[in-house]
PDB file of C-alpha atoms in Angstrom:
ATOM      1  CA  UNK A   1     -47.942 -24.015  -3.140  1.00  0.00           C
ATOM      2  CA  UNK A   2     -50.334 -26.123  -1.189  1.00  0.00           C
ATOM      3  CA  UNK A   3     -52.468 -23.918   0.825  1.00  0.00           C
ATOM      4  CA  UNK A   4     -52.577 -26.992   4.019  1.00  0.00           C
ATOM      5  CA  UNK A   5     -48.534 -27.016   3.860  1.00  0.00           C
ATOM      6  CA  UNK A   6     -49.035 -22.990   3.715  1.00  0.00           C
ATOM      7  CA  UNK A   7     -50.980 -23.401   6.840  1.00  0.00           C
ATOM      8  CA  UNK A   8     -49.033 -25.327   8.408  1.00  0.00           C
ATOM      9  CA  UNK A   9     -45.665 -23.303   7.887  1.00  0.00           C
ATOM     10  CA  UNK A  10     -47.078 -20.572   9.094  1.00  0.00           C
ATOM     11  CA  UNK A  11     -49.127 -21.756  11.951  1.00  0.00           C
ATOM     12  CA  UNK A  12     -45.414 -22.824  13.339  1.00  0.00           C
ATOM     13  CA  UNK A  13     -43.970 -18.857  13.107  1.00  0.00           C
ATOM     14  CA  UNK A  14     -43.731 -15.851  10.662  1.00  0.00           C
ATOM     15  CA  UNK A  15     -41.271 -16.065   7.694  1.00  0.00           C
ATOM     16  CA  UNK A  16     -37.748 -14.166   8.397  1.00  0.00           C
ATOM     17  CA  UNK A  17     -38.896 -12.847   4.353  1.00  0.00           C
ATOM     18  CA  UNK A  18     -42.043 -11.237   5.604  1.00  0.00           C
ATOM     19  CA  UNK A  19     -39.990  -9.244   7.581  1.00  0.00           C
ATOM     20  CA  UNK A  20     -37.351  -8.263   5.550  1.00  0.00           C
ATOM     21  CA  UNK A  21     -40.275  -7.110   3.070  1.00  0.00           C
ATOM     22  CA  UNK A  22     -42.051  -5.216   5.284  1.00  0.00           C
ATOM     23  CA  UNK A  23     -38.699  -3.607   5.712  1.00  0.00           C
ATOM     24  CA  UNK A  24     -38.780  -2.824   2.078  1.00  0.00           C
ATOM     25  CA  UNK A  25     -42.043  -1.614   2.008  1.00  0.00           C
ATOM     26  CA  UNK A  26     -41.051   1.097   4.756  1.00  0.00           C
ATOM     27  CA  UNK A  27     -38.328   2.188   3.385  1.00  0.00           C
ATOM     28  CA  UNK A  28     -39.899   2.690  -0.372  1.00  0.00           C
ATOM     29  CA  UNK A  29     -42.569   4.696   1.517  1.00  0.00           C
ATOM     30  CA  UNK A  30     -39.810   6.748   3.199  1.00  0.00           C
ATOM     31  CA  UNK A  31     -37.853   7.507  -0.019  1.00  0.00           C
ATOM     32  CA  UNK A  32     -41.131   8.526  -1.597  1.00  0.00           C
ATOM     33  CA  UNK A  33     -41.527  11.014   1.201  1.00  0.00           C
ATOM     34  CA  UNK A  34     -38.360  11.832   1.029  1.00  0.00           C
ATOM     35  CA  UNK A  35     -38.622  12.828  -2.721  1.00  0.00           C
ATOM     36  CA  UNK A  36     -42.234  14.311  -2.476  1.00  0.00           C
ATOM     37  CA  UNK A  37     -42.764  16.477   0.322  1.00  0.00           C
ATOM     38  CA  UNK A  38     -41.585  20.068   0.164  1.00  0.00           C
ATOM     39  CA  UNK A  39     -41.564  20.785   4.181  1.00  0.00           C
ATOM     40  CA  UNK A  40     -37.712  20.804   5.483  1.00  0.00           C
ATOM     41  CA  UNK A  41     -39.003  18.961   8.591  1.00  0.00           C
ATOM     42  CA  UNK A  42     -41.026  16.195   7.306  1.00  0.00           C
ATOM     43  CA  UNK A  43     -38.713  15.719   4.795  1.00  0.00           C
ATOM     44  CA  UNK A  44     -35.931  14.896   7.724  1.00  0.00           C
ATOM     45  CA  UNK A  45     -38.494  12.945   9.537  1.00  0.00           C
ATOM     46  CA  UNK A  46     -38.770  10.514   6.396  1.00  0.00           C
ATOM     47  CA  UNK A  47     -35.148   9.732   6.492  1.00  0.00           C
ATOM     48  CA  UNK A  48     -35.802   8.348   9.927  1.00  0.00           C
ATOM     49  CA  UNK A  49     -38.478   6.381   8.589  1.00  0.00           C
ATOM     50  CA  UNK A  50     -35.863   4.954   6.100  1.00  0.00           C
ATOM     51  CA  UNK A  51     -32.914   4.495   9.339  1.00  0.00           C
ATOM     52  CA  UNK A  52     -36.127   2.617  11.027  1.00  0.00           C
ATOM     53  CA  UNK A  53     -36.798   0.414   8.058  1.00  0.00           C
ATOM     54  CA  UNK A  54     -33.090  -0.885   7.766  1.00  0.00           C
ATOM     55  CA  UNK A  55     -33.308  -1.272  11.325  1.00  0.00           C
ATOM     56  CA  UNK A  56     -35.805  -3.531  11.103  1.00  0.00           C
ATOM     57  CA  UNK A  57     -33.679  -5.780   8.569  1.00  0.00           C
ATOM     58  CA  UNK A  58     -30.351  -5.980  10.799  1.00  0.00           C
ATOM     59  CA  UNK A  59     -32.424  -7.224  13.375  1.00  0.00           C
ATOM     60  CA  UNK A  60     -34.089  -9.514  11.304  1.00  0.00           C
ATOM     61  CA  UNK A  61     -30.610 -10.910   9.980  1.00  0.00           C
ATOM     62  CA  UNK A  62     -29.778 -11.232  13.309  1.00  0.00           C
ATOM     63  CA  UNK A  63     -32.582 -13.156  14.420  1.00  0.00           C
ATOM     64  CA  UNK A  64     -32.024 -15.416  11.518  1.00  0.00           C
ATOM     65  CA  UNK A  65     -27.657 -16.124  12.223  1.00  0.00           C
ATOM     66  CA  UNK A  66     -29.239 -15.948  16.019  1.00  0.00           C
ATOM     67  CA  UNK A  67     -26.151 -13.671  16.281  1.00  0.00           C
ATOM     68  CA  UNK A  68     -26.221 -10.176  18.570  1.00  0.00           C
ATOM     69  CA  UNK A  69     -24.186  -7.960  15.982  1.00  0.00           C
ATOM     70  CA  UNK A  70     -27.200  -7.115  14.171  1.00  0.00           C
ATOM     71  CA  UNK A  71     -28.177  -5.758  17.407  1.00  0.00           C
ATOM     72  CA  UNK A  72     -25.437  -3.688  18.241  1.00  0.00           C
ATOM     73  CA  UNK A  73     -25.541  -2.509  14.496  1.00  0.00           C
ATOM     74  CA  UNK A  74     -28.910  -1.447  14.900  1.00  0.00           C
ATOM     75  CA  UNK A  75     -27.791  -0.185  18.558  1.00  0.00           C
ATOM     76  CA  UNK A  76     -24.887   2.006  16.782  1.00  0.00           C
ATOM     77  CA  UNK A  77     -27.501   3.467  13.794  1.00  0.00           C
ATOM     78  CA  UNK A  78     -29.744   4.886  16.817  1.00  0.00           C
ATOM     79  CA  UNK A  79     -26.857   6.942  18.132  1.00  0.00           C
ATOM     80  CA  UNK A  80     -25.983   8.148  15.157  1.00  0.00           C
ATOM     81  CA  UNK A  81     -29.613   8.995  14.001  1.00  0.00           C
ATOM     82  CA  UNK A  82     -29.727  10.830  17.228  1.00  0.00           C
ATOM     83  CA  UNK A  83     -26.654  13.214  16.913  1.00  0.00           C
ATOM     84  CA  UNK A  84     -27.687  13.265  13.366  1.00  0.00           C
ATOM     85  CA  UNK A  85     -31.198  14.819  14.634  1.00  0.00           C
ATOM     86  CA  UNK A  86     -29.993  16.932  16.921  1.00  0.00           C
ATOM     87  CA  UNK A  87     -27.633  18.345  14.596  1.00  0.00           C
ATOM     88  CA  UNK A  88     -29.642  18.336  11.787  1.00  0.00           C
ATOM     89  CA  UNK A  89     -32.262  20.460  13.563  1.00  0.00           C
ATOM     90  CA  UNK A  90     -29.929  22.919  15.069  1.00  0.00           C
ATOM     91  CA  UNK A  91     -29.440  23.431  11.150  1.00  0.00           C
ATOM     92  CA  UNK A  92     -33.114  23.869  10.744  1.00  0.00           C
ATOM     93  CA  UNK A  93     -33.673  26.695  13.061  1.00  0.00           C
ATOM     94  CA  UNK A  94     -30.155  28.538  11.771  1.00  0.00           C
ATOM     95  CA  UNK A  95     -31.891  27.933   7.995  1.00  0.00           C
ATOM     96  CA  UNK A  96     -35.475  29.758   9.587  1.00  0.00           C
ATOM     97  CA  UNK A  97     -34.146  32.220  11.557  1.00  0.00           C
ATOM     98  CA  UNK A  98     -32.146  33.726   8.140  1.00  0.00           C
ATOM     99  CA  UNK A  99     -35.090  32.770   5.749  1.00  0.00           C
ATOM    100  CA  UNK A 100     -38.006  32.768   7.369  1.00  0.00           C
ATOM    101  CA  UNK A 101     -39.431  29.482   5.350  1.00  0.00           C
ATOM    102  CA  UNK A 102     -39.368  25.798   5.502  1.00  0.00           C
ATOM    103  CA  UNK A 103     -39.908  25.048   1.832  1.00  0.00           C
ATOM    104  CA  UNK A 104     -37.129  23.556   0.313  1.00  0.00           C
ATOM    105  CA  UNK A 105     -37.727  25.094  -3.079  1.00  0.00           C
ATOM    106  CA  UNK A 106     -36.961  27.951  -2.045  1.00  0.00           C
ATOM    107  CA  UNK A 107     -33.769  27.387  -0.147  1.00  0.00           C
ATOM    108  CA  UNK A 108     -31.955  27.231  -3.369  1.00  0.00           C
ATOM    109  CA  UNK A 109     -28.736  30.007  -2.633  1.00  0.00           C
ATOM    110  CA  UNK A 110     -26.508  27.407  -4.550  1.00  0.00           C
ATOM    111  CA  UNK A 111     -28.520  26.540  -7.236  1.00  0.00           C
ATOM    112  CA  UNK A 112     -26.958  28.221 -10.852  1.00  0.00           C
TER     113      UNK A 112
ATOM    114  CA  UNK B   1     -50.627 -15.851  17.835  1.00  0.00           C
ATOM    115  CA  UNK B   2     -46.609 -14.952  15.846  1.00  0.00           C
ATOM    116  CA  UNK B   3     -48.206 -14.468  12.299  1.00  0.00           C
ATOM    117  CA  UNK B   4     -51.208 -12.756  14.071  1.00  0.00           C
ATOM    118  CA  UNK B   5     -49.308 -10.243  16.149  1.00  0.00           C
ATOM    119  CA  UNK B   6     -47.038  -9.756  13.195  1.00  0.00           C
ATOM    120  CA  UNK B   7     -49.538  -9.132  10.503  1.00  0.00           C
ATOM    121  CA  UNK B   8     -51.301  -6.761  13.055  1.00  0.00           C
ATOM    122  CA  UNK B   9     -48.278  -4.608  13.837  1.00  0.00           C
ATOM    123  CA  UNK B  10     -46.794  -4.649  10.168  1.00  0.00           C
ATOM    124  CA  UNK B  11     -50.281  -3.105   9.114  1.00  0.00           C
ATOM    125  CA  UNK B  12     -50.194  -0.554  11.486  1.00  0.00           C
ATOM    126  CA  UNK B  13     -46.496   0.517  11.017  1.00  0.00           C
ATOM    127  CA  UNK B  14     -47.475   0.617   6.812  1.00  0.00           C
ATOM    128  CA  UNK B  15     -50.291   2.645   7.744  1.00  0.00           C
ATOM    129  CA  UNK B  16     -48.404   5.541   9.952  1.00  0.00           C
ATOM    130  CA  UNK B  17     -45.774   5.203   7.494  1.00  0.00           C
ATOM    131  CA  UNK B  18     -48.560   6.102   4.332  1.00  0.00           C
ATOM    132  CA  UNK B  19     -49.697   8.646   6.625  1.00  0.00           C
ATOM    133  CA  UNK B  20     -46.207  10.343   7.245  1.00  0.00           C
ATOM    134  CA  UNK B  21     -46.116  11.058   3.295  1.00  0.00           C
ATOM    135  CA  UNK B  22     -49.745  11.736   3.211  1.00  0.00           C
ATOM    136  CA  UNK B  23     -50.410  14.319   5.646  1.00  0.00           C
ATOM    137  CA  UNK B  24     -50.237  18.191   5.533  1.00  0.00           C
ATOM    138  CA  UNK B  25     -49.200  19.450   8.739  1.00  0.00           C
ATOM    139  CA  UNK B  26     -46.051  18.700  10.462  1.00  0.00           C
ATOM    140  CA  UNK B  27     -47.309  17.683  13.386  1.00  0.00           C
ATOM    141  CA  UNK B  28     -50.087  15.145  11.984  1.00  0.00           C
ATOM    142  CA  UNK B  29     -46.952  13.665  10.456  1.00  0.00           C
ATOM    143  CA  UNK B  30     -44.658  13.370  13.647  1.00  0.00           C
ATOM    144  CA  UNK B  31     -47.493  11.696  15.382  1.00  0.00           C
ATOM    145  CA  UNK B  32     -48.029   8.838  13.099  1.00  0.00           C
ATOM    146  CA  UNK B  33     -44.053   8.785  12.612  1.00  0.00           C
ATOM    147  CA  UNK B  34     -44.492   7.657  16.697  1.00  0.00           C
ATOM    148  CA  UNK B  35     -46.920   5.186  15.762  1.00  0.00           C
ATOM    149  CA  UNK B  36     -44.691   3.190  13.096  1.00  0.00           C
ATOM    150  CA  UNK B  37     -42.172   3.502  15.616  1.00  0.00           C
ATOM    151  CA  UNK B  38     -44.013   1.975  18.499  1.00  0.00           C
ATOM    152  CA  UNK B  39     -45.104  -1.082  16.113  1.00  0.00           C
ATOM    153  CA  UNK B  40     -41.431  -1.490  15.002  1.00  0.00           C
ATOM    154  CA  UNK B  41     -40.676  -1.911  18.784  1.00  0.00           C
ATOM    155  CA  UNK B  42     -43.463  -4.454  18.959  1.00  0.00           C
ATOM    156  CA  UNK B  43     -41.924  -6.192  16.696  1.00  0.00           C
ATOM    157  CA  UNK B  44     -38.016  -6.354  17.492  1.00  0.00           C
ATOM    158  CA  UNK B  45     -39.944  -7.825  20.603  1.00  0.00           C
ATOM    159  CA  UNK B  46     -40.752 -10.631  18.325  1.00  0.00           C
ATOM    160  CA  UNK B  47     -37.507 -11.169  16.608  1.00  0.00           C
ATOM    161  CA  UNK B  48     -35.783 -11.515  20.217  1.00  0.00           C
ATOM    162  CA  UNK B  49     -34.416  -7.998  20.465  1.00  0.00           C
ATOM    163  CA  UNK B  50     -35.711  -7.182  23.861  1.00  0.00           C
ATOM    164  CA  UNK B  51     -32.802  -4.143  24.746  1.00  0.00           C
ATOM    165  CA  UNK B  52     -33.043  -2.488  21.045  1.00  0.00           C
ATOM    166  CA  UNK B  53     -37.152  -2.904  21.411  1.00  0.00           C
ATOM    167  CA  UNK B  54     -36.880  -1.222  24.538  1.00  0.00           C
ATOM    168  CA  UNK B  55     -34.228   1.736  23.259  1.00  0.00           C
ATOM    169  CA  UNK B  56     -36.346   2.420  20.459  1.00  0.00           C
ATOM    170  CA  UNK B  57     -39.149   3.585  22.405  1.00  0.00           C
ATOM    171  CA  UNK B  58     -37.095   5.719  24.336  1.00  0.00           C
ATOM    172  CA  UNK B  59     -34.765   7.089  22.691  1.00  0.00           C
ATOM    173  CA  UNK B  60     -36.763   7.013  19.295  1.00  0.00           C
ATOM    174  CA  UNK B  61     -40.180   7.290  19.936  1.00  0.00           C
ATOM    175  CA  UNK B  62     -39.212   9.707  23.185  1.00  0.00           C
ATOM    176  CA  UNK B  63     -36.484  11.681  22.681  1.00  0.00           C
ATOM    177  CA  UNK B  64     -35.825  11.885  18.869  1.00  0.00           C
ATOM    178  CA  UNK B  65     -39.535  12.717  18.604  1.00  0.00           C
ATOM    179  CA  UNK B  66     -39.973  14.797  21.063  1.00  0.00           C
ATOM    180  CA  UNK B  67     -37.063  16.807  19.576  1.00  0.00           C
ATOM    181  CA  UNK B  68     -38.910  16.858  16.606  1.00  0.00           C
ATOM    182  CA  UNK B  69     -42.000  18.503  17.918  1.00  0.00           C
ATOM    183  CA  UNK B  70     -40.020  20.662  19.811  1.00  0.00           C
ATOM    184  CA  UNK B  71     -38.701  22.673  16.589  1.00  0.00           C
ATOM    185  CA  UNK B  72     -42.234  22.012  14.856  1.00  0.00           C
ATOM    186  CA  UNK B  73     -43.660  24.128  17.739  1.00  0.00           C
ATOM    187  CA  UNK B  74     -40.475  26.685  17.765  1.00  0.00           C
ATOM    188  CA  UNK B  75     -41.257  27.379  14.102  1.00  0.00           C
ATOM    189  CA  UNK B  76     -45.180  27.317  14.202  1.00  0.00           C
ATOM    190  CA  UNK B  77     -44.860  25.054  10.569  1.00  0.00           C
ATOM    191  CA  UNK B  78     -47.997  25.413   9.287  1.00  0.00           C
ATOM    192  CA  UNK B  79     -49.183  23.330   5.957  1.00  0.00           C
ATOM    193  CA  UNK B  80     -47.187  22.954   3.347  1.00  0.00           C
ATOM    194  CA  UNK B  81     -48.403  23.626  -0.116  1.00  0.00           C
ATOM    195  CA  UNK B  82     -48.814  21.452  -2.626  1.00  0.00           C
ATOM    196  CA  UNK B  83     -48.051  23.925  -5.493  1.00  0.00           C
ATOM    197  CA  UNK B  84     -44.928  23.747  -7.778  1.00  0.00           C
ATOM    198  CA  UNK B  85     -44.289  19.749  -7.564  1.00  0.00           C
ATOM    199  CA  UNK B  86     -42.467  19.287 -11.441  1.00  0.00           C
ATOM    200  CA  UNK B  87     -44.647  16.978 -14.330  1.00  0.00           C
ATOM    201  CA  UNK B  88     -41.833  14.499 -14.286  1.00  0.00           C
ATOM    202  CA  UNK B  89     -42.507  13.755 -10.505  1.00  0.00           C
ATOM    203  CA  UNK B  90     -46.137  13.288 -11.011  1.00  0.00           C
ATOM    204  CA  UNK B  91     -45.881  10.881 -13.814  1.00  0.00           C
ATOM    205  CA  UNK B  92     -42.683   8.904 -13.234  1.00  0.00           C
ATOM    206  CA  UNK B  93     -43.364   8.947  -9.397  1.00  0.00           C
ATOM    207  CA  UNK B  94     -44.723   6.348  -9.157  1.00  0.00           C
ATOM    208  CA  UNK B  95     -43.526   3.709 -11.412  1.00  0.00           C
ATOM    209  CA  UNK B  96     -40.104   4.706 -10.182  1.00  0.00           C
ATOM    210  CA  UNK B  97     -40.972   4.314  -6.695  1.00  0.00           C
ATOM    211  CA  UNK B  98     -42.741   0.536  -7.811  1.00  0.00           C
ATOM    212  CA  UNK B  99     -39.025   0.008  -9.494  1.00  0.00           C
ATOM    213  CA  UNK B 100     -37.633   0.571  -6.424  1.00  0.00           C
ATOM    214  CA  UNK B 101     -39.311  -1.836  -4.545  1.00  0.00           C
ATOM    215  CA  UNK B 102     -39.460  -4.427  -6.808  1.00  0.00           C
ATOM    216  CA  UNK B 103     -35.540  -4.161  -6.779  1.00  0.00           C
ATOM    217  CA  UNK B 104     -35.399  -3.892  -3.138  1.00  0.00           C
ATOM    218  CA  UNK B 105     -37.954  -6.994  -2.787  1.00  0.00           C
ATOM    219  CA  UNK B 106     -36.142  -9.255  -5.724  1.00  0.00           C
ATOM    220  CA  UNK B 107     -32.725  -8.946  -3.644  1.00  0.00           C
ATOM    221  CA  UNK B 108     -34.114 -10.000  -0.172  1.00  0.00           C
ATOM    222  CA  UNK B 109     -36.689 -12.764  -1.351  1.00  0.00           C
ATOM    223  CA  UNK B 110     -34.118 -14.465  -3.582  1.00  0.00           C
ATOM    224  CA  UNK B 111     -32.378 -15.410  -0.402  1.00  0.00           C
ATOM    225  CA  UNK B 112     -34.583 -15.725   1.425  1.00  0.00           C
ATOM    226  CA  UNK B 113     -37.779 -17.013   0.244  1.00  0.00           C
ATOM    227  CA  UNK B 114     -41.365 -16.229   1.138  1.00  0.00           C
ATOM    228  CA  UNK B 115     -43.091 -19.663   1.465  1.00  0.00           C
ATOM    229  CA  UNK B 116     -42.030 -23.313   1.359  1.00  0.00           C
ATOM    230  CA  UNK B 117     -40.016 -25.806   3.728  1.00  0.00           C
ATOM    231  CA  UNK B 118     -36.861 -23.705   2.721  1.00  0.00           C
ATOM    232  CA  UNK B 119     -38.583 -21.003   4.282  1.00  0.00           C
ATOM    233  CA  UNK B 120     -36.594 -19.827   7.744  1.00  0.00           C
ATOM    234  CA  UNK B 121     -39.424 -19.217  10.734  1.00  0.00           C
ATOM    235  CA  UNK B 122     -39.066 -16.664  13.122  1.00  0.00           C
ATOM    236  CA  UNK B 123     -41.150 -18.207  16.532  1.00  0.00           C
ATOM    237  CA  UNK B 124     -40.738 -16.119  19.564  1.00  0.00           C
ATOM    238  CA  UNK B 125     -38.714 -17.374  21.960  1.00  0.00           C
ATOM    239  CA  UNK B 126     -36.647 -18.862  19.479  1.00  0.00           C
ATOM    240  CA  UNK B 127     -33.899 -16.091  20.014  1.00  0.00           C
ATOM    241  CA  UNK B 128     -32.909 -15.465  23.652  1.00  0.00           C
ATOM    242  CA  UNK B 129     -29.317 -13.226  22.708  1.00  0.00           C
ATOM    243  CA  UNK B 130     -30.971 -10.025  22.968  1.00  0.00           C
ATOM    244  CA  UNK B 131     -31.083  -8.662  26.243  1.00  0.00           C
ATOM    245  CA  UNK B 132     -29.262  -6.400  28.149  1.00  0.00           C
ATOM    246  CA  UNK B 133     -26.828  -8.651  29.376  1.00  0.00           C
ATOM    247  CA  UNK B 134     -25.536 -10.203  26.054  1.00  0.00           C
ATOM    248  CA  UNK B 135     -25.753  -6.428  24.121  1.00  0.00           C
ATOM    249  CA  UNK B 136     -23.552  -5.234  27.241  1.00  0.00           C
ATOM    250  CA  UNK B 137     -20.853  -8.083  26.903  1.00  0.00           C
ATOM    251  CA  UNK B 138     -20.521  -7.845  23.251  1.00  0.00           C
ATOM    252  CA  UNK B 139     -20.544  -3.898  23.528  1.00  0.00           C
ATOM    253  CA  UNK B 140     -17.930  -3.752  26.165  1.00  0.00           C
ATOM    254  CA  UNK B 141     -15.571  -6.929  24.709  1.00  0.00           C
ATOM    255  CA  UNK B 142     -15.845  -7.115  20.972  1.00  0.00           C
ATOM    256  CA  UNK B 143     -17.503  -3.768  19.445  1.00  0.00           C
ATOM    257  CA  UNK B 144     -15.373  -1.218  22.166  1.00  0.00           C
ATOM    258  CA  UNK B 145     -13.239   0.832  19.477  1.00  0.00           C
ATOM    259  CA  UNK B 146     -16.811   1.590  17.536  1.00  0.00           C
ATOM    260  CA  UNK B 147     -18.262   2.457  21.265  1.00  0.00           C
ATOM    261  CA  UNK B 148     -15.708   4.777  22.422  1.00  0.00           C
ATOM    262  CA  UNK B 149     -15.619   6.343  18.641  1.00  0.00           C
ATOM    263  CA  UNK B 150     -19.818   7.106  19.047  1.00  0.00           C
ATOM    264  CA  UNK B 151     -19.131   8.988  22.455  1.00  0.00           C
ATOM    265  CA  UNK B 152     -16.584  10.944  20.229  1.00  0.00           C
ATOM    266  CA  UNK B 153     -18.955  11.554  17.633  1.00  0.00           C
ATOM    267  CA  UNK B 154     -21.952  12.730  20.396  1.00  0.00           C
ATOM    268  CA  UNK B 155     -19.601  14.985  21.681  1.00  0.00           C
ATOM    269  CA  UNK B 156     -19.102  17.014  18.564  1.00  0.00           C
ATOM    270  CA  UNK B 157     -22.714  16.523  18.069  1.00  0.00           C
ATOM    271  CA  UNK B 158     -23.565  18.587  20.816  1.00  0.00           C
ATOM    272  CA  UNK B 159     -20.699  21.248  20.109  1.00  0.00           C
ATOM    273  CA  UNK B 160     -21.568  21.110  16.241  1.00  0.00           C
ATOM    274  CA  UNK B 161     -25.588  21.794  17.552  1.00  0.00           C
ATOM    275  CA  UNK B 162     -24.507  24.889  20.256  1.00  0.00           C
ATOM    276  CA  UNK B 163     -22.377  26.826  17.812  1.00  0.00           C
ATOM    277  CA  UNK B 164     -24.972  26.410  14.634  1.00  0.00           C
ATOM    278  CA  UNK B 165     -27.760  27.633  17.248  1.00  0.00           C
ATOM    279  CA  UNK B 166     -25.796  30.779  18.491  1.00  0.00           C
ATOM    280  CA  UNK B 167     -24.506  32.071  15.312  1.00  0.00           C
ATOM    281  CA  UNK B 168     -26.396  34.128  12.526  1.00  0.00           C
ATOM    282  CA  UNK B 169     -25.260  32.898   9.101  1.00  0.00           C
ATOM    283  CA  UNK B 170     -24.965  35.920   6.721  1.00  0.00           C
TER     284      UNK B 170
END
């Protein structure tokens, strides 16, 4: 690629692929949160992360077909992240208040 | 000023984002959770999305957020240990995780590629379809049936959220 045409390109606007990467990027971090960390809550907070990065793609598709259903999509995924939160939290506090502990190792009644 | 404001905000939301996995305490990690948020807002701004911009501060960044602190602060979560993490996570981690994106990346940038006349630019101001106005119409005309379905599904979000905080599981 010629670095002047490169210049060029992007003196004009961003790629729609730069963002759709970056929305890659977040989401891989998210799922490696997801996987690593052993606190109930942070663990829920990186599935937002992940809702956030595919977010970030519908809108990008929808800047790209200049249509406004990647909006509402998006629009749609932030209700249902919220009752998910909500609900998901009320879960939390239920799981603490018969445990005492927010390590999900040891929240294991139906392992075996 | 687009590939400027883009590159700035991108590094900042990858940098909250390493520092949600990163950090110890809870709260270190809802805080820099805000801060990829905000930057994401920044830049649906670009892409056009004015209303979703706008909605994701507030009802991301403020009230899903603030929920989240909320039961960080109910439970006093402390740090979390790093003890106990299995031998297969620590050494196929991370090559799994590389897998992963290189999948992820492959699929998008095939279609879309990353340099080169083919190349589709996103300019701001390009996009004008995303305000209020036009989410409202299409909300309201063509996307009703899903709309009237989410009010059903908040509603037994906040019954499903009463009962599981009243009753003690045995």
């Amino acid at each position: 690629m010629d670095p002047q045409v490169l210049m060029q390109t992007l003196g004009k606007g961003v790629p729609t692929s730069w963002y759709l990467a970056l929305s890659a990027v977040l989401f891989t971090i998210g799922v490696a949160g997801f996987i690593l960390r052993r606190n109930i809550i942070t663990v829920f907070m990186c599935i937002e992360l992940m809702l956030n990065a595919v977010n970030l793609s519908f809108i990008a598709f929808a800047h790209e077909h200049r249509q406004v259903s990647g909006h509402l999509f998006t629009f749609f995924v932030m209700v249902v992240a919220a009752a998910e939160a909500a609900v998901g939290l009320a879960i939390i506090l239920t799981v603490f208040k018969n445990r005492s502990t927010l390590n999900i190792d040891e929240i294991d009644s139906l392992k075996n | 000023m687009d590939l400027f404001f883009f590159l700035l905000f991108a590094f900042i939301a990858v940098a909250c984002a390493v520092s949600v996995v990163l950090q110890k305490h809870p709260i270190s990690c809802a805080l820099s959770l805000v801060g990829t948020m905000a930057s994401l807002a920044v830049l649906y701004l670009l892409l056009g999305a004015e209303f979703i911009a706008m909605v994701q501060v507030i009802v991301y960044a403020g009230a899903i957020m603030v929920l989240f602190v909320f039961v960080i602060m109910l439970l006093n979560a402390g740090e979390e240990s790093s003890k106990g993490r299995s031998w297969i996570a620590k050494i196929a981690g991370l090559p799994a995780l590389a897998a992963l994106l290189g999948i992820l990346g492959y699929a998008m940038l095939t279609f879309y590629p990353m340099v080169g006349p083919k190349a589709s630019l996103v300019h701001f101001g390009d996009f004008t379809g995303g305000g209020a106005k036009e989410i409202g119409t299409a909300l309201f005309t063509e996307y009703l049936l899903p709309f009237e379905v989410t009010s059903i599904l908040i509603l037994i979000a906040i019954l499903g959220a009463i009962v599981l905080a009243r009753k003690e599981i045995d």
